[in-house]
Amino acid sequence: MGSLRASSSKLVWVVVSLMALCEAQLTPNYYDKTCPQVLSTVKKAAGAAIARERRMAASLIRLHFHDCFVQGCDASILLQDAAGIVSEQNARQNNRSVRGFGVIDGIKSAVEKVCPGVVSCADILAVVARDSSVYVGGPSWKVKLGRRDSTTASKDLAEQNLPIAFDDLDTLTSVFARQGLSLKDMVTLSGSHTIGLAQCATFRARIYNETNIDAGFARTRQRRCPPTSGNGDSNLAPLDLVTPGSFDNNYFKNLRSKKGLLHSDQLLFNGASTDATVVAYSKDQAAFFADFAAAMVKMGDISPLTGSAGEVRKVCSVVN
């Protein structure tokens, strides 16, 4: 058991060391000379997409998250099935769930028109996540740039590394620790569930079987989520019942009222060490915003490809 713990500690140290090295190679000014229009181009296109469908803000933030947890922030999630590639989009955590690929394709096309062959899809995902947060009232942060795109994807690694709504707290903690992210980072990043929607299949067990849930809230959610599997599985409900279209700290207030929609959400306020952070953020939105911005920058540093590694894809869904 001691050797296993030692090996795990060494793995986390290696991940953190690699993140520190990558951090030194990424910079917010990366495209200042080669594509000075990139940030304004991305902001305009992302804003137009969210204006058409406000839910898209949550979807685009989630794309960046699901990208970085698999092979690092390398846009591998955008690759479709092809010879030698089994798309991460087929992974259990992504299939019929992760969305926004068409929006990213449109943004990439707009960027290619002003700076062909310069800006990576991985960097576009990172910038879009920040712009999506800001568009719906959330925090902003300086996005470090200089990532390159992978030529590979891994469905197996996606299924191993991405969290699941039914995970217990120890599993969730381990999933984030493998990426060099702390327990506090996990709570902070989970706060992105202040926006967006979830499918009935992901919260059915919670609203019918769990006891750490407000009874009225459970009944409300049961109206659009029948108890039988296969019936209404894709019916949607807002993750934040109060302000589902605005990025704020109501997510944490909901948890304190036992109104977390997902099992993995309510676990953050259920008598464990994460309770204190939830309480703090429920009382102080500014603190949540500051920590969320810092955690997003930290997540964006996970094992990017830099220098001559990888490539800059011409189209985000296929390798060059």
GROMACS .gro file of C-alpha atoms in nm:
model
  320
    1MET     CA    1   0.000   0.000   0.000
    2GLY     CA    2   0.288   0.237   0.085
    3SER     CA    3   0.449   0.182  -0.253
    4LEU     CA    4   0.120   0.254  -0.429
    5ARG     CA    5   0.083   0.583  -0.241
    6ALA     CA    6   0.442   0.674  -0.322
    7SER     CA    7   0.382   0.602  -0.690
    8SER     CA    8   0.065   0.811  -0.686
    9SER     CA    9   0.250   1.099  -0.521
   10LYS     CA   10   0.526   1.079  -0.782
   11LEU     CA   11   0.266   1.087  -1.061
   12VAL     CA   12   0.102   1.399  -0.922
   13TRP     CA   13   0.447   1.560  -0.883
   14VAL     CA   14   0.529   1.483  -1.246
   15VAL     CA   15   0.196   1.629  -1.365
   16VAL     CA   16   0.247   1.946  -1.160
   17SER     CA   17   0.606   1.978  -1.285
   18LEU     CA   18   0.493   1.944  -1.646
   19MET     CA   19   0.222   2.204  -1.590
   20ALA     CA   20   0.483   2.445  -1.452
   21LEU     CA   21   0.704   2.388  -1.756
   22CYS     CA   22   0.413   2.440  -1.996
   23GLU     CA   23   0.306   2.752  -1.808
   24ALA     CA   24   0.641   2.908  -1.889
   25GLN     CA   25   0.590   2.836  -2.259
   26LEU     CA   26   0.240   2.982  -2.289
   27THR     CA   27   0.179   3.356  -2.294
   28PRO     CA   28  -0.122   3.585  -2.345
   29ASN     CA   29   0.081   3.774  -2.607
   30TYR     CA   30   0.155   3.473  -2.827
   31TYR     CA   31  -0.039   3.600  -3.130
   32ASP     CA   32   0.030   3.972  -3.091
   33LYS     CA   33   0.243   3.983  -3.407
   34THR     CA   34   0.118   3.682  -3.603
   35CYS     CA   35  -0.259   3.732  -3.555
   36PRO     CA   36  -0.345   4.050  -3.364
   37GLN     CA   37  -0.713   4.016  -3.462
   38VAL     CA   38  -0.761   3.672  -3.305
   39LEU     CA   39  -0.916   3.779  -2.974
   40SER     CA   40  -1.163   4.023  -3.126
   41THR     CA   41  -1.256   3.772  -3.399
   42VAL     CA   42  -1.320   3.493  -3.149
   43LYS     CA   43  -1.515   3.721  -2.913
   44LYS     CA   44  -1.745   3.840  -3.190
   45ALA     CA   45  -1.818   3.490  -3.323
   46ALA     CA   46  -1.864   3.336  -2.979
   47GLY     CA   47  -2.093   3.618  -2.872
   48ALA     CA   48  -2.309   3.572  -3.180
   49ALA     CA   49  -2.345   3.199  -3.104
   50ILE     CA   50  -2.443   3.259  -2.741
   51ALA     CA   51  -2.685   3.533  -2.844
   52ARG     CA   52  -2.861   3.275  -3.062
   53GLU     CA   53  -2.869   3.018  -2.780
   54ARG     CA   54  -2.770   3.125  -2.430
   55ARG     CA   55  -2.719   2.763  -2.323
   56MET     CA   56  -2.422   2.753  -2.561
   57ALA     CA   57  -2.207   2.941  -2.308
   58ALA     CA   58  -2.213   2.641  -2.075
   59SER     CA   59  -2.153   2.401  -2.363
   60LEU     CA   60  -1.844   2.590  -2.479
   61ILE     CA   61  -1.692   2.609  -2.130
   62ARG     CA   62  -1.752   2.237  -2.093
   63LEU     CA   63  -1.578   2.164  -2.424
   64HIS     CA   64  -1.257   2.322  -2.295
   65PHE     CA   65  -1.283   2.126  -1.969
   66HIS     CA   66  -1.345   1.794  -2.143
   67ASP     CA   67  -1.058   1.867  -2.379
   68CYS     CA   68  -0.799   1.948  -2.112
   69PHE     CA   69  -0.871   1.639  -1.901
   70VAL     CA   70  -0.778   1.406  -2.190
   71GLN     CA   71  -0.423   1.428  -2.327
   72GLY     CA   72  -0.405   1.788  -2.203
   73CYS     CA   73  -0.545   2.100  -2.369
   74ASP     CA   74  -0.482   1.990  -2.728
   75ALA     CA   75  -0.824   2.002  -2.901
   76SER     CA   76  -0.830   1.622  -2.921
   77ILE     CA   77  -1.199   1.630  -2.827
   78LEU     CA   78  -1.277   1.801  -3.158
   79LEU     CA   79  -1.139   1.520  -3.376
   80GLN     CA   80  -1.404   1.305  -3.541
   81ASP     CA   81  -1.372   0.933  -3.619
   82ALA     CA   82  -1.116   0.871  -3.893
   83ALA     CA   83  -0.854   0.619  -3.991
   84GLY     CA   84  -0.653   0.553  -3.676
   85ILE     CA   85  -0.875   0.779  -3.463
   86VAL     CA   86  -1.161   0.676  -3.238
   87SER     CA   87  -1.317   1.005  -3.141
   88GLU     CA   88  -1.339   1.111  -2.778
   89GLN     CA   89  -1.688   1.227  -2.866
   90ASN     CA   90  -1.787   0.858  -2.844
   91ALA     CA   91  -1.682   0.833  -2.479
   92ARG     CA   92  -1.958   0.767  -2.228
   93GLN     CA   93  -1.919   1.111  -2.070
   94ASN     CA   94  -1.936   1.288  -2.408
   95ASN     CA   95  -2.171   1.088  -2.628
   96ARG     CA   96  -2.494   1.278  -2.702
   97SER     CA   97  -2.394   1.524  -2.433
   98VAL     CA   98  -2.095   1.742  -2.524
   99ARG     CA   99  -2.195   1.995  -2.787
  100GLY     CA  100  -2.089   2.315  -2.959
  101PHE     CA  101  -1.866   2.158  -3.224
  102GLY     CA  102  -2.037   2.348  -3.504
  103VAL     CA  103  -1.982   2.675  -3.319
  104ILE     CA  104  -1.610   2.602  -3.283
  105ASP     CA  105  -1.591   2.515  -3.653
  106GLY     CA  106  -1.751   2.849  -3.735
  107ILE     CA  107  -1.513   3.040  -3.509
  108LYS     CA  108  -1.214   2.858  -3.655
  109SER     CA  109  -1.333   2.947  -4.006
  110ALA     CA  110  -1.361   3.314  -3.908
  111VAL     CA  111  -1.010   3.309  -3.761
  112GLU     CA  112  -0.869   3.134  -4.069
  113LYS     CA  113  -1.001   3.415  -4.286
  114VAL     CA  114  -0.793   3.674  -4.102
  115CYS     CA  115  -0.491   3.457  -4.006
  116PRO     CA  116  -0.474   3.135  -4.209
  117GLY     CA  117  -0.276   2.852  -4.053
  118VAL     CA  118  -0.174   3.044  -3.741
  119VAL     CA  119  -0.417   2.993  -3.451
  120SER     CA  120  -0.468   2.647  -3.305
  121CYS     CA  121  -0.805   2.493  -3.225
  122ALA     CA  122  -0.679   2.428  -2.871
  123ASP     CA  123  -0.621   2.799  -2.818
  124ILE     CA  124  -0.961   2.879  -2.967
  125LEU     CA  125  -1.126   2.648  -2.712
  126ALA     CA  126  -0.942   2.826  -2.429
  127VAL     CA  127  -1.036   3.175  -2.547
  128VAL     CA  128  -1.397   3.077  -2.616
  129ALA     CA  129  -1.434   2.940  -2.262
  130ARG     CA  130  -1.329   3.278  -2.119
  131ASP     CA  131  -1.549   3.475  -2.358
  132SER     CA  132  -1.848   3.251  -2.280
  133SER     CA  133  -1.809   3.316  -1.908
  134VAL     CA  134  -1.793   3.691  -1.961
  135TYR     CA  135  -2.090   3.697  -2.199
  136VAL     CA  136  -2.324   3.550  -1.934
  137GLY     CA  137  -2.197   3.769  -1.650
  138GLY     CA  138  -1.910   3.558  -1.522
  139PRO     CA  139  -1.545   3.638  -1.452
  140SER     CA  140  -1.277   3.717  -1.707
  141TRP     CA  141  -0.912   3.614  -1.708
  142LYS     CA  142  -0.604   3.647  -1.926
  143VAL     CA  143  -0.587   3.341  -2.147
  144LYS     CA  144  -0.237   3.212  -2.202
  145LEU     CA  145  -0.181   3.105  -2.562
  146GLY     CA  146   0.059   2.904  -2.773
  147ARG     CA  147  -0.098   2.558  -2.759
  148ARG     CA  148  -0.085   2.336  -3.064
  149ASP     CA  149  -0.332   2.073  -3.178
  150SER     CA  150  -0.294   1.700  -3.134
  151THR     CA  151  -0.291   1.452  -3.422
  152THR     CA  152  -0.442   1.184  -3.198
  153ALA     CA  153  -0.742   1.131  -2.971
  154SER     CA  154  -0.822   0.874  -2.702
  155LYS     CA  155  -1.173   0.755  -2.628
  156ASP     CA  156  -1.032   0.518  -2.364
  157LEU     CA  157  -0.849   0.796  -2.183
  158ALA     CA  158  -1.160   1.013  -2.199
  159GLU     CA  159  -1.361   0.742  -2.024
  160GLN     CA  160  -1.086   0.705  -1.766
  161ASN     CA  161  -1.019   1.073  -1.696
  162LEU     CA  162  -1.353   1.252  -1.726
  163PRO     CA  163  -1.583   1.267  -1.422
  164ILE     CA  164  -1.927   1.109  -1.422
  165ALA     CA  165  -2.237   1.254  -1.255
  166PHE     CA  166  -2.269   0.940  -1.039
  167ASP     CA  167  -1.911   0.941  -0.903
  168ASP     CA  168  -1.846   0.952  -0.529
  169LEU     CA  169  -1.634   1.224  -0.372
  170ASP     CA  170  -1.315   1.015  -0.349
  171THR     CA  171  -1.339   0.927  -0.718
  172LEU     CA  172  -1.400   1.288  -0.818
  173THR     CA  173  -1.108   1.403  -0.605
  174SER     CA  174  -0.883   1.148  -0.772
  175VAL     CA  175  -0.999   1.248  -1.121
  176PHE     CA  176  -0.901   1.609  -1.057
  177ALA     CA  177  -0.580   1.523  -0.872
  178ARG     CA  178  -0.456   1.330  -1.176
  179GLN     CA  179  -0.463   1.662  -1.360
  180GLY     CA  180  -0.275   1.845  -1.086
  181LEU     CA  181  -0.593   2.013  -0.962
  182SER     CA  182  -0.671   2.043  -0.591
  183LEU     CA  183  -0.989   1.969  -0.399
  184LYS     CA  184  -1.061   2.341  -0.389
  185ASP     CA  185  -1.004   2.365  -0.766
  186MET     CA  186  -1.261   2.089  -0.809
  187VAL     CA  187  -1.525   2.275  -0.607
  188THR     CA  188  -1.444   2.601  -0.784
  189LEU     CA  189  -1.462   2.456  -1.135
  190SER     CA  190  -1.784   2.273  -1.047
  191GLY     CA  191  -1.930   2.619  -1.001
  192SER     CA  192  -1.957   2.640  -1.379
  193HIS     CA  193  -2.275   2.439  -1.323
  194THR     CA  194  -2.432   2.772  -1.236
  195ILE     CA  195  -2.524   2.771  -1.607
  196GLY     CA  196  -2.636   2.502  -1.847
  197LEU     CA  197  -2.874   2.209  -1.858
  198ALA     CA  198  -2.856   1.839  -1.772
  199GLN     CA  199  -3.034   1.539  -1.918
  200CYS     CA  200  -3.285   1.341  -1.712
  201ALA     CA  201  -3.072   1.025  -1.735
  202THR     CA  202  -2.796   1.198  -1.539
  203PHE     CA  203  -3.013   1.301  -1.243
  204ARG     CA  204  -3.300   1.047  -1.238
  205ALA     CA  205  -3.147   0.839  -0.958
  206ARG     CA  206  -3.090   1.149  -0.748
  207ILE     CA  207  -3.443   1.289  -0.765
  208TYR     CA  208  -3.611   0.953  -0.699
  209ASN     CA  209  -3.373   0.768  -0.467
  210GLU     CA  210  -3.154   1.008  -0.270
  211THR     CA  211  -3.242   1.156   0.067
  212ASN     CA  212  -3.012   1.460   0.077
  213ILE     CA  213  -3.245   1.650  -0.153
  214ASP     CA  214  -3.516   1.908  -0.094
  215ALA     CA  215  -3.849   1.728  -0.138
  216GLY     CA  216  -4.016   2.009  -0.330
  217PHE     CA  217  -3.719   2.042  -0.561
  218ALA     CA  218  -3.725   1.668  -0.628
  219ARG     CA  219  -4.097   1.676  -0.712
  220THR     CA  220  -4.047   1.966  -0.950
  221ARG     CA  221  -3.773   1.785  -1.139
  222GLN     CA  222  -3.975   1.461  -1.148
  223ARG     CA  223  -4.240   1.631  -1.363
  224ARG     CA  224  -4.008   1.627  -1.665
  225CYS     CA  225  -3.806   1.319  -1.573
  226PRO     CA  226  -4.007   0.995  -1.551
  227PRO     CA  227  -3.878   0.725  -1.313
  228THR     CA  228  -3.831   0.456  -1.577
  229SER     CA  229  -3.501   0.436  -1.762
  230GLY     CA  230  -3.546   0.487  -2.136
  231ASN     CA  231  -3.843   0.717  -2.084
  232GLY     CA  232  -3.757   1.085  -2.120
  233ASP     CA  233  -3.384   1.024  -2.080
  234SER     CA  234  -3.289   1.329  -2.284
  235ASN     CA  235  -3.539   1.569  -2.123
  236LEU     CA  236  -3.351   1.873  -1.996
  237ALA     CA  237  -3.349   2.061  -1.667
  238PRO     CA  238  -3.138   2.362  -1.559
  239LEU     CA  239  -2.844   2.287  -1.331
  240ASP     CA  240  -2.924   2.611  -1.144
  241LEU     CA  241  -3.295   2.647  -1.087
  242VAL     CA  242  -3.273   3.017  -0.991
  243THR     CA  243  -3.067   3.190  -1.262
  244PRO     CA  244  -2.987   2.920  -1.520
  245GLY     CA  245  -2.870   3.168  -1.784
  246SER     CA  246  -2.644   3.380  -1.564
  247PHE     CA  247  -2.300   3.300  -1.426
  248ASP     CA  248  -2.323   3.374  -1.052
  249ASN     CA  249  -2.287   3.199  -0.716
  250ASN     CA  250  -2.644   3.066  -0.690
  251TYR     CA  251  -2.511   2.716  -0.764
  252PHE     CA  252  -2.350   2.712  -0.419
  253LYS     CA  253  -2.659   2.855  -0.252
  254ASN     CA  254  -2.859   2.575  -0.414
  255LEU     CA  255  -2.623   2.312  -0.272
  256ARG     CA  256  -2.672   2.450   0.080
  257SER     CA  257  -3.049   2.414   0.026
  258LYS     CA  258  -3.007   2.053  -0.095
  259LYS     CA  259  -3.108   2.159  -0.445
  260GLY     CA  260  -2.807   2.035  -0.639
  261LEU     CA  261  -2.937   1.862  -0.951
  262LEU     CA  262  -2.658   1.609  -0.999
  263HIS     CA  263  -2.537   1.357  -0.743
  264SER     CA  264  -2.181   1.480  -0.802
  265ASP     CA  265  -2.290   1.838  -0.732
  266GLN     CA  266  -2.465   1.774  -0.401
  267LEU     CA  267  -2.169   1.568  -0.279
  268LEU     CA  268  -1.979   1.895  -0.251
  269PHE     CA  269  -2.210   1.994   0.034
  270ASN     CA  270  -2.286   1.676   0.220
  271GLY     CA  271  -2.085   1.680   0.542
  272ALA     CA  272  -1.740   1.649   0.386
  273SER     CA  273  -1.432   1.872   0.377
  274THR     CA  274  -1.567   2.057   0.072
  275ASP     CA  275  -1.858   2.203   0.269
  276ALA     CA  276  -1.657   2.504   0.390
  277THR     CA  277  -1.567   2.613   0.036
  278VAL     CA  278  -1.930   2.585  -0.074
  279VAL     CA  279  -2.041   2.800   0.219
  280ALA     CA  280  -1.771   3.057   0.148
  281TYR     CA  281  -1.865   3.089  -0.219
  282SER     CA  282  -2.237   3.104  -0.139
  283LYS     CA  283  -2.164   3.414   0.070
  284ASP     CA  284  -1.898   3.578  -0.148
  285GLN     CA  285  -1.949   3.582  -0.524
  286ALA     CA  286  -1.637   3.794  -0.578
  287ALA     CA  287  -1.422   3.528  -0.410
  288PHE     CA  288  -1.578   3.259  -0.627
  289PHE     CA  289  -1.519   3.460  -0.942
  290ALA     CA  290  -1.154   3.525  -0.854
  291ASP     CA  291  -1.088   3.161  -0.772
  292PHE     CA  292  -1.275   3.039  -1.080
  293ALA     CA  293  -1.064   3.258  -1.306
  294ALA     CA  294  -0.745   3.129  -1.144
  295ALA     CA  295  -0.861   2.767  -1.169
  296MET     CA  296  -0.946   2.806  -1.538
  297VAL     CA  297  -0.597   2.939  -1.607
  298LYS     CA  298  -0.451   2.647  -1.410
  299MET     CA  299  -0.663   2.398  -1.603
  300GLY     CA  300  -0.558   2.558  -1.930
  301ASP     CA  301  -0.197   2.476  -1.842
  302ILE     CA  302  -0.256   2.099  -1.841
  303SER     CA  303  -0.001   1.935  -2.073
  304PRO     CA  304  -0.036   2.154  -2.383
  305LEU     CA  305   0.156   2.076  -2.698
  306THR     CA  306   0.399   2.358  -2.772
  307GLY     CA  307   0.688   2.440  -3.002
  308SER     CA  308   0.704   2.192  -3.289
  309ALA     CA  309   0.485   1.929  -3.119
  310GLY     CA  310   0.149   1.856  -3.281
  311GLU     CA  311   0.019   2.088  -3.551
  312VAL     CA  312  -0.213   2.382  -3.617
  313ARG     CA  313  -0.517   2.220  -3.777
  314LYS     CA  314  -0.679   2.389  -4.073
  315VAL     CA  315  -1.013   2.236  -3.977
  316CYS     CA  316  -1.067   2.149  -3.610
  317SER     CA  317  -1.244   1.817  -3.667
  318VAL     CA  318  -0.970   1.653  -3.877
  319VAL     CA  319  -0.592   1.637  -3.877
  320ASN     CA  320  -0.410   1.813  -4.159
   0.00000   0.00000   0.00000
